[in-house]
Tab-separated table of C-alpha atoms in Angstrom:
chain	number	residue	atom	x	y	z
A	1	MET	CA	-17.577	-35.737	26.474
A	2	ALA	CA	-17.978	-39.423	25.707
A	3	THR	CA	-16.349	-41.264	22.800
A	4	ILE	CA	-16.202	-38.216	20.546
A	5	SER	CA	-15.119	-38.904	16.980
A	6	HIS	CA	-14.938	-36.407	14.180
A	7	SER	CA	-13.605	-36.226	10.628
A	8	PHE	CA	-12.895	-33.390	8.254
A	9	SER	CA	-12.872	-34.270	4.554
A	10	ALA	CA	-12.657	-37.982	5.312
A	11	ARG	CA	-9.653	-37.440	7.584
A	12	ARG	CA	-10.343	-38.508	11.117
A	13	VAL	CA	-9.080	-35.843	13.506
A	14	LEU	CA	-10.683	-37.149	16.691
A	15	ASP	CA	-11.126	-40.822	17.423
A	16	THR	CA	-13.181	-41.893	20.443
A	17	VAL	CA	-12.010	-39.118	22.729
A	18	SER	CA	-13.574	-39.083	26.205
A	19	LEU	CA	-13.008	-36.429	28.812
A	20	VAL	CA	-14.823	-35.756	32.071
A	21	ILE	CA	-14.531	-32.382	33.796
A	22	ARG	CA	-16.028	-32.059	37.245
A	23	PRO	CA	-17.952	-28.928	38.305
A	24	GLY	CA	-15.532	-26.162	39.230
A	25	GLU	CA	-12.560	-28.074	37.843
A	26	LEU	CA	-10.235	-26.322	35.410
A	27	VAL	CA	-8.653	-28.880	33.091
A	28	ALA	CA	-5.803	-27.974	30.769
A	29	LEU	CA	-5.684	-29.962	27.557
A	30	VAL	CA	-2.222	-30.239	26.050
A	31	GLY	CA	-0.973	-32.004	22.966
A	32	PRO	CA	1.201	-31.385	19.924
A	33	SER	CA	0.078	-29.179	17.003
A	34	GLY	CA	-2.582	-30.772	14.853
A	35	CYS	CA	-3.716	-33.359	17.393
A	36	GLY	CA	-7.285	-32.015	17.427
A	37	LYS	CA	-7.327	-29.959	20.631
A	38	SER	CA	-9.044	-26.974	19.025
A	39	THR	CA	-11.560	-29.251	17.297
A	40	LEU	CA	-12.395	-30.798	20.658
A	41	ALA	CA	-12.842	-27.302	22.108
A	42	ALA	CA	-15.103	-26.365	19.176
A	43	ILE	CA	-17.176	-29.490	19.818
A	44	ALA	CA	-17.370	-28.706	23.533
A	45	ALA	CA	-18.580	-25.181	22.689
A	46	GLY	CA	-21.235	-26.437	20.270
A	47	ILE	CA	-19.561	-24.910	17.201
A	48	VAL	CA	-18.999	-28.297	15.598
A	49	LYS	CA	-21.368	-31.238	15.839
A	50	PRO	CA	-19.318	-34.416	16.292
A	51	ASP	CA	-19.784	-37.336	13.900
A	52	GLN	CA	-20.071	-39.669	16.862
A	53	GLY	CA	-20.168	-39.424	20.620
A	54	ARG	CA	-22.126	-37.517	23.229
A	55	ILE	CA	-21.615	-34.390	25.281
A	56	LEU	CA	-23.349	-34.311	28.636
A	57	ARG	CA	-23.434	-30.784	29.996
A	58	GLN	CA	-24.320	-30.323	33.650
A	59	TYR	CA	-24.327	-26.574	33.431
A	60	GLN	CA	-26.666	-23.913	32.028
A	61	ARG	CA	-24.300	-21.508	30.305
A	62	HIS	CA	-20.805	-21.602	28.909
A	63	GLY	CA	-18.513	-18.947	27.522
A	64	MET	CA	-15.559	-19.234	25.192
A	65	VAL	CA	-12.331	-17.295	24.824
A	66	PHE	CA	-10.673	-17.758	21.456
A	67	GLN	CA	-7.195	-17.484	20.122
A	68	GLN	CA	-6.686	-13.984	18.601
A	69	SER	CA	-9.722	-12.672	20.521
A	70	ARG	CA	-12.214	-12.866	17.629
A	71	LEU	CA	-13.715	-9.512	18.491
A	72	LEU	CA	-16.081	-7.967	15.937
A	73	PRO	CA	-13.772	-5.452	14.213
A	74	TRP	CA	-16.575	-2.951	13.519
A	75	ALA	CA	-17.922	-2.866	17.062
A	76	SER	CA	-16.553	-1.033	20.083
A	77	ALA	CA	-15.129	-2.990	23.013
A	78	ARG	CA	-18.391	-2.277	24.853
A	79	ASP	CA	-20.532	-3.709	22.032
A	80	ASN	CA	-18.217	-6.697	21.707
A	81	ILE	CA	-18.572	-7.520	25.379
A	82	ALA	CA	-22.340	-7.102	25.168
A	83	TYR	CA	-22.638	-9.185	22.000
A	84	PRO	CA	-23.688	-12.531	23.589
A	85	LEU	CA	-26.400	-10.744	25.592
A	86	THR	CA	-27.825	-9.026	22.503
A	87	LEU	CA	-28.613	-12.459	21.076
A	88	GLY	CA	-31.197	-12.999	23.796
A	89	THR	CA	-34.154	-10.992	25.024
A	90	LEU	CA	-32.575	-9.172	27.971
A	91	PRO	CA	-33.704	-5.550	28.509
A	92	ARG	CA	-31.179	-2.962	27.389
A	93	ALA	CA	-30.603	-1.681	30.922
A	94	GLN	CA	-29.593	-5.145	32.104
A	95	ILE	CA	-27.297	-5.614	29.121
A	96	THR	CA	-25.565	-2.330	29.922
A	97	ALA	CA	-25.203	-3.177	33.612
A	98	ARG	CA	-23.803	-6.646	32.969
A	99	THR	CA	-21.464	-5.351	30.258
A	100	HIS	CA	-19.984	-2.787	32.635
A	101	ALA	CA	-19.679	-5.378	35.388
A	102	ALA	CA	-17.822	-7.764	33.048
A	103	ALA	CA	-15.547	-4.968	31.818
A	104	GLN	CA	-14.801	-4.010	35.398
A	105	ALA	CA	-14.026	-7.626	36.316
A	106	VAL	CA	-11.246	-7.752	33.714
A	107	ALA	CA	-9.999	-4.239	34.610
A	108	LEU	CA	-10.886	-2.653	31.280
A	109	LEU	CA	-10.814	1.119	31.607
A	110	PRO	CA	-14.068	2.963	30.860
A	111	GLU	CA	-12.312	5.084	28.232
A	112	ASP	CA	-11.286	1.922	26.373
A	113	LEU	CA	-14.847	0.679	26.056
A	114	ASP	CA	-15.650	3.010	23.173
A	115	LYS	CA	-12.595	1.992	21.152
A	116	LEU	CA	-12.642	-0.398	18.208
A	117	PRO	CA	-10.586	-3.601	18.569
A	118	ALA	CA	-7.968	-2.216	16.156
A	119	GLN	CA	-7.443	0.699	18.556
A	120	LEU	CA	-6.820	-1.593	21.536
A	121	SER	CA	-3.536	-3.180	22.559
A	122	GLY	CA	-3.156	-6.979	22.491
A	123	GLY	CA	-3.686	-7.158	26.238
A	124	MET	CA	-6.825	-5.030	26.093
A	125	ARG	CA	-8.220	-7.177	23.301
A	126	ALA	CA	-7.600	-10.294	25.385
A	127	ARG	CA	-9.344	-8.632	28.351
A	128	ALA	CA	-12.329	-7.695	26.165
A	129	ALA	CA	-12.542	-11.293	24.895
A	130	ILE	CA	-12.522	-12.622	28.469
A	131	ALA	CA	-15.138	-10.052	29.483
A	132	ARG	CA	-17.332	-11.168	26.575
A	133	ALA	CA	-17.148	-14.727	27.861
A	134	LEU	CA	-17.871	-13.609	31.431
A	135	VAL	CA	-20.866	-11.453	30.539
A	136	VAL	CA	-23.085	-14.513	30.105
A	137	GLU	CA	-22.241	-15.480	33.719
A	138	PRO	CA	-20.916	-18.863	32.651
A	139	GLU	CA	-20.585	-21.901	34.838
A	140	PHE	CA	-18.094	-23.345	32.394
A	141	LEU	CA	-15.454	-21.573	30.320
A	142	ILE	CA	-13.600	-22.872	27.290
A	143	PHE	CA	-10.269	-21.286	26.459
A	144	ASP	CA	-8.734	-22.108	23.075
A	145	GLU	CA	-5.111	-20.986	23.355
A	146	PRO	CA	-6.259	-17.469	24.193
A	147	PHE	CA	-2.866	-16.065	25.101
A	148	ALA	CA	-0.672	-17.797	22.520
A	149	ALA	CA	-0.060	-14.575	20.580
A	150	LEU	CA	0.810	-12.450	23.634
A	151	ASP	CA	4.290	-11.688	24.912
A	152	PRO	CA	5.386	-13.568	28.074
A	153	ALA	CA	4.757	-10.706	30.528
A	154	LEU	CA	1.292	-9.998	29.153
A	155	ARG	CA	0.491	-13.702	29.030
A	156	ARG	CA	1.353	-13.979	32.695
A	157	ARG	CA	-0.913	-11.069	33.563
A	158	MET	CA	-3.754	-12.666	31.640
A	159	GLN	CA	-3.145	-15.980	33.422
A	160	ASP	CA	-3.344	-14.154	36.753
A	161	LEU	CA	-6.606	-12.623	35.618
A	162	VAL	CA	-8.056	-16.041	34.737
A	163	LEU	CA	-6.897	-17.440	38.076
A	164	SER	CA	-8.466	-14.645	40.087
A	165	LEU	CA	-11.722	-14.817	38.104
A	166	ALA	CA	-11.911	-18.613	38.459
A	167	GLN	CA	-11.377	-18.309	42.215
A	168	ALA	CA	-13.895	-15.499	42.599
A	169	ARG	CA	-16.614	-17.014	40.417
A	170	GLY	CA	-15.882	-20.707	40.842
A	171	PHE	CA	-16.369	-21.673	37.217
A	172	GLY	CA	-14.914	-24.831	35.751
A	173	GLY	CA	-13.331	-24.948	32.356
A	174	LEU	CA	-11.306	-26.460	29.595
A	175	PHE	CA	-8.063	-24.657	28.790
A	176	ILE	CA	-6.396	-25.610	25.511
A	177	THR	CA	-2.704	-24.796	25.427
A	178	HIS	CA	0.657	-25.845	24.029
A	179	ASP	CA	2.431	-24.386	26.996
A	180	LEU	CA	3.086	-26.835	29.816
A	181	HIS	CA	4.006	-24.035	32.208
A	182	GLU	CA	0.700	-22.267	31.503
A	183	ALA	CA	-1.175	-25.544	31.993
A	184	ALA	CA	0.580	-26.199	35.297
A	185	ARG	CA	-0.132	-22.685	36.506
A	186	LEU	CA	-3.820	-22.549	35.693
A	187	SER	CA	-5.299	-26.001	35.969
A	188	HIS	CA	-6.337	-28.520	38.553
A	189	ARG	CA	-5.412	-31.279	36.116
A	190	ILE	CA	-3.551	-31.561	32.817
A	191	ALA	CA	-5.086	-33.920	30.270
A	192	VAL	CA	-2.724	-35.064	27.532
A	193	MET	CA	-4.088	-35.726	24.087
A	194	ASP	CA	-2.745	-38.310	21.673
A	195	ARG	CA	-0.802	-36.744	18.808
A	196	GLN	CA	-3.219	-38.255	16.288
A	197	GLY	CA	-6.355	-37.435	18.231
A	198	LYS	CA	-6.898	-41.033	19.308
A	199	GLY	CA	-8.140	-40.239	22.759
A	200	ILE	CA	-6.776	-38.769	25.959
A	201	LEU	CA	-3.545	-40.533	26.880
A	202	GLY	CA	-3.832	-39.692	30.555
A	203	SER	CA	-3.699	-36.897	33.095
A	204	LEU	CA	-1.085	-35.233	35.261
A	205	VAL	CA	-2.009	-33.431	38.470
A	206	PRO	CA	0.230	-30.560	39.541
A	207	PRO	CA	0.680	-30.204	43.317
A	208	GLY	CA	-1.731	-27.941	45.220
A	209	THR	CA	-4.483	-25.895	43.646
A	210	PRO	CA	-4.382	-23.237	40.911
A	211	GLY	CA	-3.515	-19.832	42.315
A	212	ALA	CA	-1.998	-21.330	45.456
A	213	ARG	CA	1.027	-22.877	43.712
A	214	SER	CA	4.368	-21.199	44.093
A	215	GLU	CA	6.548	-20.490	41.072
A	216	ALA	CA	9.073	-23.004	42.403
A	217	GLN	CA	6.400	-25.701	42.569
A	218	ILE	CA	5.283	-24.970	39.008
A	219	PHE	CA	8.874	-24.960	37.762
A	220	ASP	CA	9.706	-28.243	39.487
A	221	PHE	CA	6.530	-29.856	38.195
A	222	THR	CA	7.111	-28.823	34.573
A	223	GLN	CA	10.751	-29.923	34.699
A	224	GLU	CA	9.701	-33.315	36.007
A	225	ALA	CA	6.747	-33.612	33.656
A	226	ARG	CA	8.975	-33.068	30.619
A	227	ASN	CA	10.461	-36.486	31.228
A	228	HIS	CA	7.075	-38.115	31.746
A	229	PRO	CA	6.213	-40.627	28.993
A	230	LEU	CA	2.756	-39.058	28.567
A	231	LEU	CA	4.333	-35.830	27.386
A	232	HIS	CA	6.890	-37.373	25.070
A	233	ASP	CA	5.108	-36.203	21.907
A	234	LEU	CA	4.396	-32.728	23.270
A	235	VAL	CA	8.035	-32.183	24.230
A	236	ASN	CA	9.718	-33.936	21.331
A	237	VAL	CA	7.426	-33.634	18.325
A	238	ASP	CA	9.020	-31.772	15.442
A	239	GLU	CA	6.322	-29.514	13.973
A	240	ARG	CA	8.076	-29.734	10.601
A	241	ALA	CA	7.231	-33.427	10.523
A	242	VAL	CA	3.524	-32.701	10.882
A	243	THR	CA	1.782	-32.865	7.531
A	244	LEU	CA	0.312	-29.621	6.245
A	245	ASP	CA	-3.315	-30.730	6.401
A	246	CYS	CA	-3.095	-31.564	10.070
A	247	ALA	CA	-0.900	-28.649	11.106
A	248	CYS	CA	-3.561	-26.051	10.489
A	249	ASP	CA	-4.685	-25.183	13.983
A	250	THR	CA	-2.435	-22.151	14.218
A	251	LEU	CA	-5.517	-19.922	14.278
A	252	GLY	CA	-7.649	-22.261	16.320
A	253	PHE	CA	-10.173	-24.721	14.971
A	254	GLN	CA	-10.551	-24.569	11.213
A	255	ARG	CA	-12.745	-26.556	8.916
A	256	CYS	CA	-9.843	-27.511	6.677
A	257	CYS	CA	-8.462	-30.036	9.100
B	1	MET	CA	-3.370	24.886	16.123
B	2	LEU	CA	-4.603	26.947	13.176
B	3	PRO	CA	-1.427	26.461	11.072
B	4	ILE	CA	-1.643	22.697	11.706
B	5	LEU	CA	-5.275	22.616	10.542
B	6	ALA	CA	-4.373	24.700	7.492
B	7	ALA	CA	-1.492	22.355	6.669
B	8	ARG	CA	-3.780	19.323	7.001
B	9	ALA	CA	-6.405	20.931	4.767
B	10	ALA	CA	-3.722	21.821	2.204
B	11	LEU	CA	-2.467	18.235	2.240
B	12	ARG	CA	-5.975	16.845	1.889
B	13	PHE	CA	-7.424	19.168	-0.734
B	14	GLY	CA	-4.226	20.462	-2.388
B	15	PRO	CA	-3.330	17.498	-4.603
B	16	PRO	CA	-6.894	16.952	-5.978
B	17	ALA	CA	-7.249	20.702	-6.616
B	18	PHE	CA	-3.882	20.738	-8.393
B	19	GLY	CA	-4.936	17.722	-10.495
B	20	THR	CA	-8.171	19.480	-11.505
B	21	VAL	CA	-6.338	22.681	-12.435
B	22	LEU	CA	-3.816	20.652	-14.457
B	23	PHE	CA	-6.661	18.943	-16.364
B	24	LEU	CA	-8.432	22.245	-17.095
B	25	ALA	CA	-5.153	23.824	-18.212
B	26	ALA	CA	-4.484	20.941	-20.620
B	27	TRP	CA	-8.053	21.293	-21.937
B	28	GLN	CA	-7.576	25.057	-22.464
B	29	VAL	CA	-4.275	24.500	-24.289
B	30	ALA	CA	-5.924	21.873	-26.518
B	31	HIS	CA	-8.762	24.354	-27.192
B	32	TRP	CA	-6.243	27.033	-28.264
B	33	HIS	CA	-4.538	24.501	-30.501
B	34	TYR	CA	-7.612	22.974	-32.190
B	35	GLY	CA	-10.101	25.848	-32.052
B	36	ALA	CA	-13.616	26.182	-30.640
B	37	PHE	CA	-15.281	24.121	-33.392
B	38	ILE	CA	-13.325	20.961	-32.479
B	39	LEU	CA	-12.917	21.550	-28.731
B	40	PRO	CA	-14.728	24.325	-26.849
B	41	SER	CA	-12.909	25.877	-23.918
B	42	PRO	CA	-13.807	24.903	-20.319
B	43	TRP	CA	-15.532	28.284	-19.952
B	44	GLN	CA	-17.655	27.751	-23.101
B	45	THR	CA	-18.568	24.293	-21.812
B	46	LEU	CA	-19.532	25.748	-18.456
B	47	LEU	CA	-21.811	28.248	-20.222
B	48	ALA	CA	-23.389	25.396	-22.200
B	49	VAL	CA	-23.918	23.464	-18.957
B	50	TRP	CA	-25.570	26.535	-17.460
B	51	ALA	CA	-27.811	26.861	-20.517
B	52	THR	CA	-28.834	23.197	-20.217
B	53	LEU	CA	-29.553	23.566	-16.514
B	54	SER	CA	-31.588	26.721	-17.186
B	55	SER	CA	-34.064	24.842	-19.370
B	56	ALA	CA	-36.791	22.407	-18.324
B	57	SER	CA	-35.788	19.999	-21.104
B	58	GLY	CA	-32.244	19.914	-19.723
B	59	TRP	CA	-33.466	18.935	-16.282
B	60	ALA	CA	-35.852	16.403	-17.826
B	61	ALA	CA	-32.968	14.752	-19.708
B	62	LEU	CA	-30.833	14.762	-16.603
B	63	GLY	CA	-33.676	13.310	-14.520
B	64	ALA	CA	-34.421	10.622	-17.095
B	65	THR	CA	-30.825	9.377	-17.209
B	66	PHE	CA	-30.290	9.536	-13.437
B	67	GLY	CA	-33.668	7.922	-12.772
B	68	ARG	CA	-32.923	5.032	-15.128
B	69	VAL	CA	-29.491	4.449	-13.611
B	70	GLY	CA	-30.899	4.578	-10.071
B	71	LEU	CA	-33.758	2.233	-10.910
B	72	ALA	CA	-31.481	-0.187	-12.777
B	73	LEU	CA	-28.968	-0.126	-9.918
B	74	GLY	CA	-31.749	-0.932	-7.462
B	75	LEU	CA	-33.110	-3.739	-9.642
B	76	SER	CA	-29.656	-5.208	-10.224
B	77	GLY	CA	-28.868	-4.896	-6.549
B	78	LEU	CA	-32.004	-6.839	-5.692
B	79	ILE	CA	-31.653	-9.523	-8.363
B	80	GLY	CA	-27.851	-9.731	-8.792
B	81	GLY	CA	-27.135	-9.103	-5.114
B	82	GLY	CA	-29.916	-11.436	-3.974
B	83	LEU	CA	-28.779	-14.229	-6.266
B	84	GLY	CA	-25.179	-13.608	-5.223
B	85	LEU	CA	-26.164	-13.964	-1.587
B	86	VAL	CA	-27.891	-17.281	-2.229
B	87	ALA	CA	-25.065	-18.516	-4.472
B	88	GLY	CA	-22.468	-17.483	-1.918
B	89	TYR	CA	-24.026	-19.798	0.634
B	90	LEU	CA	-25.122	-22.614	-1.709
B	91	TRP	CA	-22.390	-24.278	-3.672
B	92	LEU	CA	-24.783	-25.903	-6.153
B	93	ILE	CA	-26.386	-22.578	-7.149
B	94	ARG	CA	-22.933	-20.991	-7.401
B	95	ALA	CA	-21.611	-23.739	-9.651
B	96	THR	CA	-24.755	-23.605	-11.807
B	97	LEU	CA	-24.676	-19.834	-12.223
B	98	ALA	CA	-20.896	-19.519	-12.725
B	99	PRO	CA	-20.954	-20.038	-16.522
B	100	VAL	CA	-24.038	-17.809	-16.885
B	101	ALA	CA	-22.289	-14.997	-15.008
B	102	THR	CA	-19.149	-15.436	-17.118
B	103	ILE	CA	-21.138	-15.286	-20.364
B	104	LEU	CA	-23.106	-12.214	-19.241
B	105	LEU	CA	-19.941	-10.456	-18.073
B	106	GLY	CA	-18.254	-11.184	-21.406
B	107	MET	CA	-21.098	-9.711	-23.465
B	108	PRO	CA	-20.183	-6.221	-24.731
B	109	ALA	CA	-22.587	-3.515	-23.568
B	110	THR	CA	-23.094	-2.362	-27.182
B	111	ALA	CA	-24.349	-5.843	-28.096
B	112	TRP	CA	-27.014	-5.552	-25.397
B	113	VAL	CA	-28.012	-2.094	-26.648
B	114	ILE	CA	-28.596	-3.473	-30.155
B	115	LEU	CA	-30.333	-6.647	-28.931
B	116	THR	CA	-32.697	-4.873	-26.544
B	117	MET	CA	-33.560	-2.307	-29.178
B	118	ILE	CA	-34.555	-5.145	-31.522
B	119	TRP	CA	-36.413	-7.034	-28.794
B	120	PHE	CA	-38.241	-4.203	-27.039
B	121	GLY	CA	-37.908	-1.283	-29.446
B	122	PRO	CA	-36.407	2.092	-28.474
B	123	SER	CA	-38.102	2.548	-25.107
B	124	HIS	CA	-37.469	3.408	-21.475
B	125	GLY	CA	-37.794	-0.302	-20.611
B	126	SER	CA	-35.164	-1.418	-23.090
B	127	ILE	CA	-32.607	1.032	-21.662
B	128	LEU	CA	-33.452	-0.053	-18.145
B	129	PHE	CA	-33.027	-3.680	-19.132
B	130	THR	CA	-29.692	-2.951	-20.834
B	131	ILE	CA	-28.262	-1.199	-17.774
B	132	ALA	CA	-29.537	-3.890	-15.424
B	133	ILE	CA	-28.221	-6.795	-17.507
B	134	VAL	CA	-24.773	-5.183	-17.767
B	135	ILE	CA	-24.313	-4.305	-14.086
B	136	GLY	CA	-26.309	-7.217	-12.616
B	137	PRO	CA	-23.537	-9.808	-13.145
B	138	ILE	CA	-20.981	-7.443	-11.573
B	139	LEU	CA	-23.116	-7.087	-8.454
B	140	TYR	CA	-23.734	-10.868	-8.471
B	141	ILE	CA	-20.022	-11.713	-8.591
B	142	GLY	CA	-19.181	-9.024	-6.052
B	143	THR	CA	-21.769	-10.394	-3.631
B	144	VAL	CA	-20.645	-14.004	-4.093
B	145	ASP	CA	-17.069	-12.921	-3.408
B	146	ALA	CA	-18.163	-10.917	-0.353
B	147	VAL	CA	-19.975	-13.950	1.059
B	148	LEU	CA	-17.054	-16.281	0.403
B	149	THR	CA	-14.358	-14.009	1.815
B	150	ARG	CA	-16.144	-13.134	5.061
B	151	ASP	CA	-14.415	-14.118	8.288
B	152	ARG	CA	-16.259	-17.267	9.310
B	153	ARG	CA	-14.372	-17.504	12.589
B	154	LEU	CA	-16.511	-14.621	13.845
B	155	GLU	CA	-19.595	-16.710	13.107
B	156	ASP	CA	-18.042	-19.614	15.010
B	157	MET	CA	-17.587	-17.225	17.916
B	158	ALA	CA	-21.282	-16.317	17.738
B	159	THR	CA	-22.256	-20.009	17.547
B	160	SER	CA	-20.333	-20.684	20.743
B	161	PHE	CA	-22.616	-18.145	22.454
B	162	GLY	CA	-25.724	-19.831	21.076
B	163	ALA	CA	-26.449	-17.527	18.113
B	164	SER	CA	-28.989	-18.949	15.686
B	165	ARG	CA	-28.227	-19.184	11.961
B	166	TRP	CA	-30.341	-16.063	11.308
B	167	ALA	CA	-28.672	-14.145	14.151
B	168	ARG	CA	-25.236	-15.036	12.778
B	169	PHE	CA	-26.230	-13.838	9.321
B	170	ARG	CA	-27.889	-10.654	10.579
B	171	THR	CA	-25.276	-9.578	13.116
B	172	ILE	CA	-22.036	-10.803	11.560
B	173	ALA	CA	-22.168	-12.020	7.950
B	174	LEU	CA	-24.354	-9.233	6.539
B	175	ARG	CA	-22.150	-6.539	8.047
B	176	GLN	CA	-19.065	-7.998	6.395
B	177	ILE	CA	-20.812	-8.573	3.066
B	178	LEU	CA	-22.161	-5.007	2.873
B	179	SER	CA	-18.778	-3.529	3.736
B	180	SER	CA	-17.241	-5.433	0.804
B	181	LEU	CA	-19.976	-4.282	-1.580
B	182	GLY	CA	-19.256	-0.529	-1.390
B	183	PRO	CA	-16.547	-0.475	-4.082
B	184	VAL	CA	-18.572	-2.887	-6.251
B	185	PHE	CA	-21.559	-0.535	-6.134
B	186	GLY	CA	-19.250	2.358	-7.075
B	187	ILE	CA	-18.037	0.474	-10.157
B	188	ALA	CA	-21.598	-0.588	-11.053
B	189	LEU	CA	-22.821	3.001	-10.773
B	190	ALA	CA	-20.087	4.340	-13.067
B	191	LEU	CA	-20.693	1.561	-15.588
B	192	GLY	CA	-24.449	2.128	-15.330
B	193	PHE	CA	-24.004	5.764	-16.398
B	194	LYS	CA	-21.818	4.822	-19.347
B	195	VAL	CA	-24.280	2.202	-20.545
B	196	ALA	CA	-27.302	4.489	-19.992
B	197	ILE	CA	-25.798	7.292	-22.076
B	198	MET	CA	-24.715	4.879	-24.787
B	199	ALA	CA	-28.153	3.232	-24.920
B	200	GLU	CA	-29.948	6.596	-24.958
B	201	LEU	CA	-27.641	7.803	-27.713
B	202	VAL	CA	-28.356	4.755	-29.894
B	203	THR	CA	-32.096	4.495	-29.162
B	204	ASN	CA	-32.642	8.277	-29.065
B	205	VAL	CA	-34.896	7.937	-26.018
B	206	ALA	CA	-35.034	11.044	-23.767
B	207	GLY	CA	-31.951	11.528	-21.616
B	208	LEU	CA	-28.416	12.896	-21.685
B	209	GLY	CA	-27.510	10.393	-24.413
B	210	ALA	CA	-30.409	11.553	-26.600
B	211	GLN	CA	-29.278	15.173	-26.092
B	212	MET	CA	-25.823	14.116	-27.239
B	213	ALA	CA	-27.294	12.462	-30.324
B	214	GLN	CA	-29.114	15.731	-31.032
B	215	ALA	CA	-25.908	17.711	-30.507
B	216	ARG	CA	-24.098	15.397	-32.909
B	217	ALA	CA	-26.846	15.865	-35.531
B	218	HIS	CA	-26.554	19.651	-35.191
B	219	MET	CA	-22.754	19.545	-34.915
B	220	ASP	CA	-23.216	21.382	-31.590
B	221	ILE	CA	-19.966	20.480	-29.852
B	222	ASP	CA	-20.696	22.819	-26.900
B	223	LEU	CA	-23.899	20.944	-26.059
B	224	ALA	CA	-22.213	17.568	-26.536
B	225	LEU	CA	-19.443	18.470	-24.092
B	226	ALA	CA	-21.967	20.037	-21.697
B	227	ASN	CA	-23.829	16.731	-21.553
B	228	VAL	CA	-20.602	14.816	-20.937
B	229	ALA	CA	-19.708	17.274	-18.162
B	230	LEU	CA	-23.176	16.907	-16.641
B	231	ALA	CA	-22.953	13.112	-16.675
B	232	VAL	CA	-19.510	13.154	-15.044
B	233	ALA	CA	-20.557	15.779	-12.479
B	234	GLY	CA	-23.692	13.778	-11.676
B	235	LEU	CA	-21.687	10.619	-11.219
B	236	VAL	CA	-19.230	12.374	-8.907
B	237	ILE	CA	-22.066	13.927	-6.881
B	238	ILE	CA	-23.907	10.605	-6.482
B	239	GLU	CA	-20.689	8.836	-5.574
B	240	HIS	CA	-19.950	11.403	-2.850
B	241	LEU	CA	-23.531	11.663	-1.604
B	242	VAL	CA	-24.520	7.995	-1.705
B	243	ILE	CA	-21.688	5.521	-2.316
B	244	ARG	CA	-18.933	7.129	-0.198
B	245	PRO	CA	-21.105	7.638	2.919
B	246	PHE	CA	-22.318	4.030	2.518
B	247	GLN	CA	-18.691	2.872	2.289
B	248	THR	CA	-17.623	5.028	5.209
B	249	ARG	CA	-20.495	3.876	7.396
B	250	LEU	CA	-20.024	0.191	6.710
B	251	GLY	CA	-16.331	-0.087	5.877
B	252	GLN	CA	-14.627	2.307	8.302
B	253	TRP	CA	-13.514	-0.577	10.492
B	254	LYS	CA	-11.567	-2.116	7.611
B	255	ARG	CA	-9.441	0.999	7.290
B	256	GLY	CA	-9.088	1.120	11.065
B	257	ALA	CA	-7.955	-2.505	11.149
B	258	ALA	CA	-5.362	-2.017	8.411
């Protein structure tokens, strides 16, 4: 993404933001609430067309995992997972086979596939959302705070799932999060966004590679990183000081901000 | 297992059955108090309904009223719903039509009955027009609201997977819009019946309303009540055969999500 700028209702939320992600690299993007992380993710996914700037994609297919799953409430888990494939011209048999493969990859039980999202637990919904992103066989995955609403134990299980899938399939990705520990656990590199969306301030690289880091390494890194000047706003920003119109990314990217 | 099923059935059907019995009992008491000339008993009304249903003219009146309401509902759905769909997506159309919808909604149904009778004379077309013009704005506003209150984040999700504008509308927006329209169609149907009977009564064009006008002229209270009962029964049957299944099919997920 090169020099991306974007405004909503004459308010500039992103100002010349550039970010390069290498093939197979998982980059965590952190920054305080309202800094434009979700908008950048929406631009990367093609949901929003930026006012200025260019996106150069060196991959064929991407998938996206959203905050709060965004599963179709009227469709079963199976139909939700298959949804991206139904938009194309794949034969039904292939859709079914790939849907089951994706469901299996995220350890969704066959008996859960016929349930509606409202009948699934939070963890199952998150798994279905990941499976939906995987079903397109993406080379690049965008995660927009997908586990923010989950309890710590479940969040950790979902992180493990992402790690194992990334290792097995070798996809790169952009992982939006508020949580420094999550970023340190999952990513090759942590990009830090300016609190007013005026570019990427810089990057931090946790030791080792995702999945191979010990808990002690992650803990030490996050403790050290908290004192890093790059993360000053993330660690110290008081969300009450953020004005209402720019603090509206609690449900992911929204057009209001 | 059997006692549990029986208890469930009692809980489900008991209260409505009790309510119906209570209503019929109150009716019977009122009949005893006022006499058969003012208020026939439920049994007398049932006999009058049977007499109406035993004659070809009764079925013709019933068919005329139901046909008009069905046709008007379809027309209003196409025009009001279609315009509502366009206005829901296009701000300019919505803003332009907002005062028109408000004016049409504010017009009393009786005013339309009189106006259409003057414009078109007492005819099948004038009644059809009256019903359509009264329920059309309701379906328009309901559709606009359904479009505006849909969850757009689901469409963003579809966009991220490369869904075209048409695919997003067909697979996501339309489903949400239709599920919101069930109750609106129920209200429009009920209102359509009221307006149809009123218009038929005033214009004296064949239908349940015209039969009521005849009953009034002959002071035949049994026939008048029989026609009211037929209209209500018809409305209930259509609601349970058409509107409820439509609501259940398209709106089940909303109840599941609650």
